[in-house]
Amino acid sequence: MKPNLFIINNGQVIELDYIPGPDLGATPQGTINISYQKLVEILGQPNGEADGEVDAKWVVYTPRGIVVIQNWRDGKNFMGEKGLPIEKINHWKIKAHSENPIGWLSETLGVPVKKIGERVGFLRAIHNILH
């Protein structure tokens, strides 16, 4: 199979044997508190790929850029039987390539986004190291 070619900012060409998702490179921007049911009502069923740390993930194409909404290490995929059932998850991580889509997301969902920059600097540094 022929690898996929990507040109990155400095003009360097890299080869990948897979096509990365649109959320590749998205960084943590904040969190929201909203029910799973409300997210499904507004955005539809999760359309992102769940993994060992994520149970539900939405990749949303907004007029201001891509934003990712996902749980993180609190569901059954990571915690097993001690984890929350997906329908009980109310705290979600927000990732994006910039802050641009965050206002749109807050307006669309009707809930405020607690931005990472609103946290104490030390905690943000630890968060960046861990993620």
mmCIF file with all atom_site columns, C-alpha atoms in Angstrom:
data_model
loop_
_atom_site.group_PDB
_atom_site.id
_atom_site.type_symbol
_atom_site.label_atom_id
_atom_site.label_alt_id
_atom_site.label_comp_id
_atom_site.label_asym_id
_atom_site.label_entity_id
_atom_site.label_seq_id
_atom_site.pdbx_PDB_ins_code
_atom_site.Cartn_x
_atom_site.Cartn_y
_atom_site.Cartn_z
_atom_site.occupancy
_atom_site.B_iso_or_equiv
_atom_site.pdbx_formal_charge
_atom_site.auth_seq_id
_atom_site.auth_comp_id
_atom_site.auth_asym_id
_atom_site.auth_atom_id
_atom_site.pdbx_PDB_model_num
ATOM 1   C CA . MET A 1 1   ? 0.000   0.000  0.000  1.00 0.00 ? 1   MET A CA 1
ATOM 2   C CA . LYS A 1 2   ? 1.337   3.427  -0.941 1.00 0.00 ? 2   LYS A CA 1
ATOM 3   C CA . PRO A 1 3   ? 1.797   5.738  2.072  1.00 0.00 ? 3   PRO A CA 1
ATOM 4   C CA . ASN A 1 4   ? -0.052  9.032  2.342  1.00 0.00 ? 4   ASN A CA 1
ATOM 5   C CA . LEU A 1 5   ? 2.116   12.111 1.883  1.00 0.00 ? 5   LEU A CA 1
ATOM 6   C CA . PHE A 1 6   ? 1.665   15.253 3.952  1.00 0.00 ? 6   PHE A CA 1
ATOM 7   C CA . ILE A 1 7   ? 3.483   18.554 3.652  1.00 0.00 ? 7   ILE A CA 1
ATOM 8   C CA . ILE A 1 8   ? 4.013   20.293 6.972  1.00 0.00 ? 8   ILE A CA 1
ATOM 9   C CA . ASN A 1 9   ? 4.662   23.977 7.679  1.00 0.00 ? 9   ASN A CA 1
ATOM 10  C CA . ASN A 1 10  ? 8.362   24.060 6.915  1.00 0.00 ? 10  ASN A CA 1
ATOM 11  C CA . GLY A 1 11  ? 7.862   22.322 3.548  1.00 0.00 ? 11  GLY A CA 1
ATOM 12  C CA . GLN A 1 12  ? 9.093   18.973 4.819  1.00 0.00 ? 12  GLN A CA 1
ATOM 13  C CA . VAL A 1 13  ? 7.259   15.972 3.370  1.00 0.00 ? 13  VAL A CA 1
ATOM 14  C CA . ILE A 1 14  ? 6.374   13.156 5.736  1.00 0.00 ? 14  ILE A CA 1
ATOM 15  C CA . GLU A 1 15  ? 4.922   9.743  4.941  1.00 0.00 ? 15  GLU A CA 1
ATOM 16  C CA . LEU A 1 16  ? 2.209   8.116  7.013  1.00 0.00 ? 16  LEU A CA 1
ATOM 17  C CA . ASP A 1 17  ? 0.626   4.717  6.545  1.00 0.00 ? 17  ASP A CA 1
ATOM 18  C CA . TYR A 1 18  ? -2.713  6.065  7.738  1.00 0.00 ? 18  TYR A CA 1
ATOM 19  C CA . ILE A 1 19  ? -4.790  9.172  7.230  1.00 0.00 ? 19  ILE A CA 1
ATOM 20  C CA . PRO A 1 20  ? -4.898  11.164 10.473 1.00 0.00 ? 20  PRO A CA 1
ATOM 21  C CA . GLY A 1 21  ? -8.235  12.375 11.791 1.00 0.00 ? 21  GLY A CA 1
ATOM 22  C CA . PRO A 1 22  ? -9.239  16.023 11.550 1.00 0.00 ? 22  PRO A CA 1
ATOM 23  C CA . ASP A 1 23  ? -8.655  16.372 15.284 1.00 0.00 ? 23  ASP A CA 1
ATOM 24  C CA . LEU A 1 24  ? -4.947  15.520 14.980 1.00 0.00 ? 24  LEU A CA 1
ATOM 25  C CA . GLY A 1 25  ? -3.015  18.286 16.705 1.00 0.00 ? 25  GLY A CA 1
ATOM 26  C CA . ALA A 1 26  ? -6.040  19.664 18.559 1.00 0.00 ? 26  ALA A CA 1
ATOM 27  C CA . THR A 1 27  ? -5.011  20.780 22.036 1.00 0.00 ? 27  THR A CA 1
ATOM 28  C CA . PRO A 1 28  ? -7.004  21.083 25.270 1.00 0.00 ? 28  PRO A CA 1
ATOM 29  C CA . GLN A 1 29  ? -8.921  24.362 25.396 1.00 0.00 ? 29  GLN A CA 1
ATOM 30  C CA . GLY A 1 30  ? -11.244 23.821 28.360 1.00 0.00 ? 30  GLY A CA 1
ATOM 31  C CA . THR A 1 31  ? -14.155 21.865 29.781 1.00 0.00 ? 31  THR A CA 1
ATOM 32  C CA . ILE A 1 32  ? -17.947 21.968 29.765 1.00 0.00 ? 32  ILE A CA 1
ATOM 33  C CA . ASN A 1 33  ? -20.611 20.526 32.016 1.00 0.00 ? 33  ASN A CA 1
ATOM 34  C CA . ILE A 1 34  ? -23.561 19.201 30.030 1.00 0.00 ? 34  ILE A CA 1
ATOM 35  C CA . SER A 1 35  ? -25.359 15.872 29.936 1.00 0.00 ? 35  SER A CA 1
ATOM 36  C CA . TYR A 1 36  ? -24.604 13.208 27.372 1.00 0.00 ? 36  TYR A CA 1
ATOM 37  C CA . GLN A 1 37  ? -28.277 13.245 26.409 1.00 0.00 ? 37  GLN A CA 1
ATOM 38  C CA . LYS A 1 38  ? -28.199 16.999 25.712 1.00 0.00 ? 38  LYS A CA 1
ATOM 39  C CA . LEU A 1 39  ? -25.073 16.629 23.555 1.00 0.00 ? 39  LEU A CA 1
ATOM 40  C CA . VAL A 1 40  ? -26.764 13.890 21.532 1.00 0.00 ? 40  VAL A CA 1
ATOM 41  C CA . GLU A 1 41  ? -29.895 16.037 21.203 1.00 0.00 ? 41  GLU A CA 1
ATOM 42  C CA . ILE A 1 42  ? -27.893 18.985 19.835 1.00 0.00 ? 42  ILE A CA 1
ATOM 43  C CA . LEU A 1 43  ? -25.005 17.311 17.976 1.00 0.00 ? 43  LEU A CA 1
ATOM 44  C CA . GLY A 1 44  ? -26.290 13.814 17.222 1.00 0.00 ? 44  GLY A CA 1
ATOM 45  C CA . GLN A 1 45  ? -24.552 10.570 18.125 1.00 0.00 ? 45  GLN A CA 1
ATOM 46  C CA . PRO A 1 46  ? -20.791 10.718 18.832 1.00 0.00 ? 46  PRO A CA 1
ATOM 47  C CA . ASN A 1 47  ? -18.904 10.605 15.539 1.00 0.00 ? 47  ASN A CA 1
ATOM 48  C CA . GLY A 1 48  ? -15.325 10.383 16.795 1.00 0.00 ? 48  GLY A CA 1
ATOM 49  C CA . GLU A 1 49  ? -13.335 7.296  17.559 1.00 0.00 ? 49  GLU A CA 1
ATOM 50  C CA . ALA A 1 50  ? -13.417 6.119  21.174 1.00 0.00 ? 50  ALA A CA 1
ATOM 51  C CA . ASP A 1 51  ? -10.343 4.455  22.632 1.00 0.00 ? 51  ASP A CA 1
ATOM 52  C CA . GLY A 1 52  ? -9.046  3.125  25.938 1.00 0.00 ? 52  GLY A CA 1
ATOM 53  C CA . GLU A 1 53  ? -9.372  6.535  27.604 1.00 0.00 ? 53  GLU A CA 1
ATOM 54  C CA . VAL A 1 54  ? -12.403 7.977  25.793 1.00 0.00 ? 54  VAL A CA 1
ATOM 55  C CA . ASP A 1 55  ? -15.961 6.587  25.705 1.00 0.00 ? 55  ASP A CA 1
ATOM 56  C CA . ALA A 1 56  ? -17.681 9.270  23.612 1.00 0.00 ? 56  ALA A CA 1
ATOM 57  C CA . LYS A 1 57  ? -16.192 11.783 21.198 1.00 0.00 ? 57  LYS A CA 1
ATOM 58  C CA . TRP A 1 58  ? -17.681 14.352 18.842 1.00 0.00 ? 58  TRP A CA 1
ATOM 59  C CA . VAL A 1 59  ? -15.616 16.001 16.114 1.00 0.00 ? 59  VAL A CA 1
ATOM 60  C CA . VAL A 1 60  ? -17.593 19.126 15.214 1.00 0.00 ? 60  VAL A CA 1
ATOM 61  C CA . TYR A 1 61  ? -16.932 21.221 12.123 1.00 0.00 ? 61  TYR A CA 1
ATOM 62  C CA . THR A 1 62  ? -17.907 24.741 13.177 1.00 0.00 ? 62  THR A CA 1
ATOM 63  C CA . PRO A 1 63  ? -17.851 27.949 11.105 1.00 0.00 ? 63  PRO A CA 1
ATOM 64  C CA . ARG A 1 64  ? -14.780 28.883 13.191 1.00 0.00 ? 64  ARG A CA 1
ATOM 65  C CA . GLY A 1 65  ? -12.832 25.618 12.984 1.00 0.00 ? 65  GLY A CA 1
ATOM 66  C CA . ILE A 1 66  ? -12.883 22.063 14.273 1.00 0.00 ? 66  ILE A CA 1
ATOM 67  C CA . VAL A 1 67  ? -13.689 21.405 17.917 1.00 0.00 ? 67  VAL A CA 1
ATOM 68  C CA . VAL A 1 68  ? -13.565 18.064 19.729 1.00 0.00 ? 68  VAL A CA 1
ATOM 69  C CA . ILE A 1 69  ? -15.770 17.179 22.703 1.00 0.00 ? 69  ILE A CA 1
ATOM 70  C CA . GLN A 1 70  ? -14.885 14.043 24.641 1.00 0.00 ? 70  GLN A CA 1
ATOM 71  C CA . ASN A 1 71  ? -14.883 12.492 28.070 1.00 0.00 ? 71  ASN A CA 1
ATOM 72  C CA . TRP A 1 72  ? -11.489 11.583 29.486 1.00 0.00 ? 72  TRP A CA 1
ATOM 73  C CA . ARG A 1 73  ? -10.647 8.680  31.753 1.00 0.00 ? 73  ARG A CA 1
ATOM 74  C CA . ASP A 1 74  ? -13.906 8.690  33.711 1.00 0.00 ? 74  ASP A CA 1
ATOM 75  C CA . GLY A 1 75  ? -15.903 6.106  31.763 1.00 0.00 ? 75  GLY A CA 1
ATOM 76  C CA . LYS A 1 76  ? -15.895 2.346  31.509 1.00 0.00 ? 76  LYS A CA 1
ATOM 77  C CA . ASN A 1 77  ? -13.285 2.202  28.728 1.00 0.00 ? 77  ASN A CA 1
ATOM 78  C CA . PHE A 1 78  ? -10.614 3.446  31.153 1.00 0.00 ? 78  PHE A CA 1
ATOM 79  C CA . MET A 1 79  ? -12.008 2.565  34.592 1.00 0.00 ? 79  MET A CA 1
ATOM 80  C CA . GLY A 1 80  ? -13.826 -0.677 33.824 1.00 0.00 ? 80  GLY A CA 1
ATOM 81  C CA . GLU A 1 81  ? -16.785 -1.400 36.093 1.00 0.00 ? 81  GLU A CA 1
ATOM 82  C CA . LYS A 1 82  ? -15.918 1.583  38.327 1.00 0.00 ? 82  LYS A CA 1
ATOM 83  C CA . GLY A 1 83  ? -16.304 3.948  35.375 1.00 0.00 ? 83  GLY A CA 1
ATOM 84  C CA . LEU A 1 84  ? -19.366 6.020  34.640 1.00 0.00 ? 84  LEU A CA 1
ATOM 85  C CA . PRO A 1 85  ? -21.886 4.702  32.121 1.00 0.00 ? 85  PRO A CA 1
ATOM 86  C CA . ILE A 1 86  ? -21.802 6.967  29.078 1.00 0.00 ? 86  ILE A CA 1
ATOM 87  C CA . GLU A 1 87  ? -25.314 8.267  29.848 1.00 0.00 ? 87  GLU A CA 1
ATOM 88  C CA . LYS A 1 88  ? -24.112 9.518  33.272 1.00 0.00 ? 88  LYS A CA 1
ATOM 89  C CA . ILE A 1 89  ? -21.116 11.493 31.992 1.00 0.00 ? 89  ILE A CA 1
ATOM 90  C CA . ASN A 1 90  ? -21.670 15.245 32.446 1.00 0.00 ? 90  ASN A CA 1
ATOM 91  C CA . HIS A 1 91  ? -18.104 16.632 32.342 1.00 0.00 ? 91  HIS A CA 1
ATOM 92  C CA . TRP A 1 92  ? -16.405 16.923 28.948 1.00 0.00 ? 92  TRP A CA 1
ATOM 93  C CA . LYS A 1 93  ? -12.988 17.996 27.694 1.00 0.00 ? 93  LYS A CA 1
ATOM 94  C CA . ILE A 1 94  ? -12.830 20.450 24.795 1.00 0.00 ? 94  ILE A CA 1
ATOM 95  C CA . LYS A 1 95  ? -9.990  20.318 22.273 1.00 0.00 ? 95  LYS A CA 1
ATOM 96  C CA . ALA A 1 96  ? -9.394  22.485 19.209 1.00 0.00 ? 96  ALA A CA 1
ATOM 97  C CA . HIS A 1 97  ? -6.612  23.851 17.026 1.00 0.00 ? 97  HIS A CA 1
ATOM 98  C CA . SER A 1 98  ? -7.226  27.337 18.452 1.00 0.00 ? 98  SER A CA 1
ATOM 99  C CA . GLU A 1 99  ? -9.637  29.206 20.712 1.00 0.00 ? 99  GLU A CA 1
ATOM 100 C CA . ASN A 1 100 ? -11.689 30.334 17.672 1.00 0.00 ? 100 ASN A CA 1
ATOM 101 C CA . PRO A 1 101 ? -14.494 27.719 17.852 1.00 0.00 ? 101 PRO A CA 1
ATOM 102 C CA . ILE A 1 102 ? -14.928 27.897 21.651 1.00 0.00 ? 102 ILE A CA 1
ATOM 103 C CA . GLY A 1 103 ? -17.375 30.824 21.611 1.00 0.00 ? 103 GLY A CA 1
ATOM 104 C CA . TRP A 1 104 ? -19.428 29.152 18.901 1.00 0.00 ? 104 TRP A CA 1
ATOM 105 C CA . LEU A 1 105 ? -19.537 25.941 20.920 1.00 0.00 ? 105 LEU A CA 1
ATOM 106 C CA . SER A 1 106 ? -20.664 27.737 24.075 1.00 0.00 ? 106 SER A CA 1
ATOM 107 C CA . GLU A 1 107 ? -23.423 29.568 22.172 1.00 0.00 ? 107 GLU A CA 1
ATOM 108 C CA . THR A 1 108 ? -24.598 26.417 20.388 1.00 0.00 ? 108 THR A CA 1
ATOM 109 C CA . LEU A 1 109 ? -24.702 24.245 23.515 1.00 0.00 ? 109 LEU A CA 1
ATOM 110 C CA . GLY A 1 110 ? -25.987 26.998 25.807 1.00 0.00 ? 110 GLY A CA 1
ATOM 111 C CA . VAL A 1 111 ? -23.335 26.331 28.454 1.00 0.00 ? 111 VAL A CA 1
ATOM 112 C CA . PRO A 1 112 ? -20.138 28.171 29.342 1.00 0.00 ? 112 PRO A CA 1
ATOM 113 C CA . VAL A 1 113 ? -16.772 26.707 28.463 1.00 0.00 ? 113 VAL A CA 1
ATOM 114 C CA . LYS A 1 114 ? -14.294 26.861 31.327 1.00 0.00 ? 114 LYS A CA 1
ATOM 115 C CA . LYS A 1 115 ? -11.118 27.719 29.483 1.00 0.00 ? 115 LYS A CA 1
ATOM 116 C CA . ILE A 1 116 ? -7.848  26.145 30.550 1.00 0.00 ? 116 ILE A CA 1
ATOM 117 C CA . GLY A 1 117 ? -6.297  29.615 30.790 1.00 0.00 ? 117 GLY A CA 1
ATOM 118 C CA . GLU A 1 118 ? -8.693  30.330 33.658 1.00 0.00 ? 118 GLU A CA 1
ATOM 119 C CA . ARG A 1 119 ? -6.891  27.741 35.788 1.00 0.00 ? 119 ARG A CA 1
ATOM 120 C CA . VAL A 1 120 ? -3.898  28.451 37.980 1.00 0.00 ? 120 VAL A CA 1
ATOM 121 C CA . GLY A 1 121 ? -0.730  28.553 35.889 1.00 0.00 ? 121 GLY A CA 1
ATOM 122 C CA . PHE A 1 122 ? 0.915   25.636 37.694 1.00 0.00 ? 122 PHE A CA 1
ATOM 123 C CA . LEU A 1 123 ? -2.089  23.390 37.075 1.00 0.00 ? 123 LEU A CA 1
ATOM 124 C CA . ARG A 1 124 ? -2.093  24.316 33.393 1.00 0.00 ? 124 ARG A CA 1
ATOM 125 C CA . ALA A 1 125 ? 1.573   23.399 33.133 1.00 0.00 ? 125 ALA A CA 1
ATOM 126 C CA . ILE A 1 126 ? 0.908   20.011 34.740 1.00 0.00 ? 126 ILE A CA 1
ATOM 127 C CA . HIS A 1 127 ? -2.087  19.479 32.413 1.00 0.00 ? 127 HIS A CA 1
ATOM 128 C CA . ASN A 1 128 ? 0.065   20.221 29.359 1.00 0.00 ? 128 ASN A CA 1
ATOM 129 C CA . ILE A 1 129 ? 2.726   17.774 30.509 1.00 0.00 ? 129 ILE A CA 1
ATOM 130 C CA . LEU A 1 130 ? 0.188   14.995 31.066 1.00 0.00 ? 130 LEU A CA 1
ATOM 131 C CA . HIS A 1 131 ? -1.672  15.492 27.785 1.00 0.00 ? 131 HIS A CA 1
#
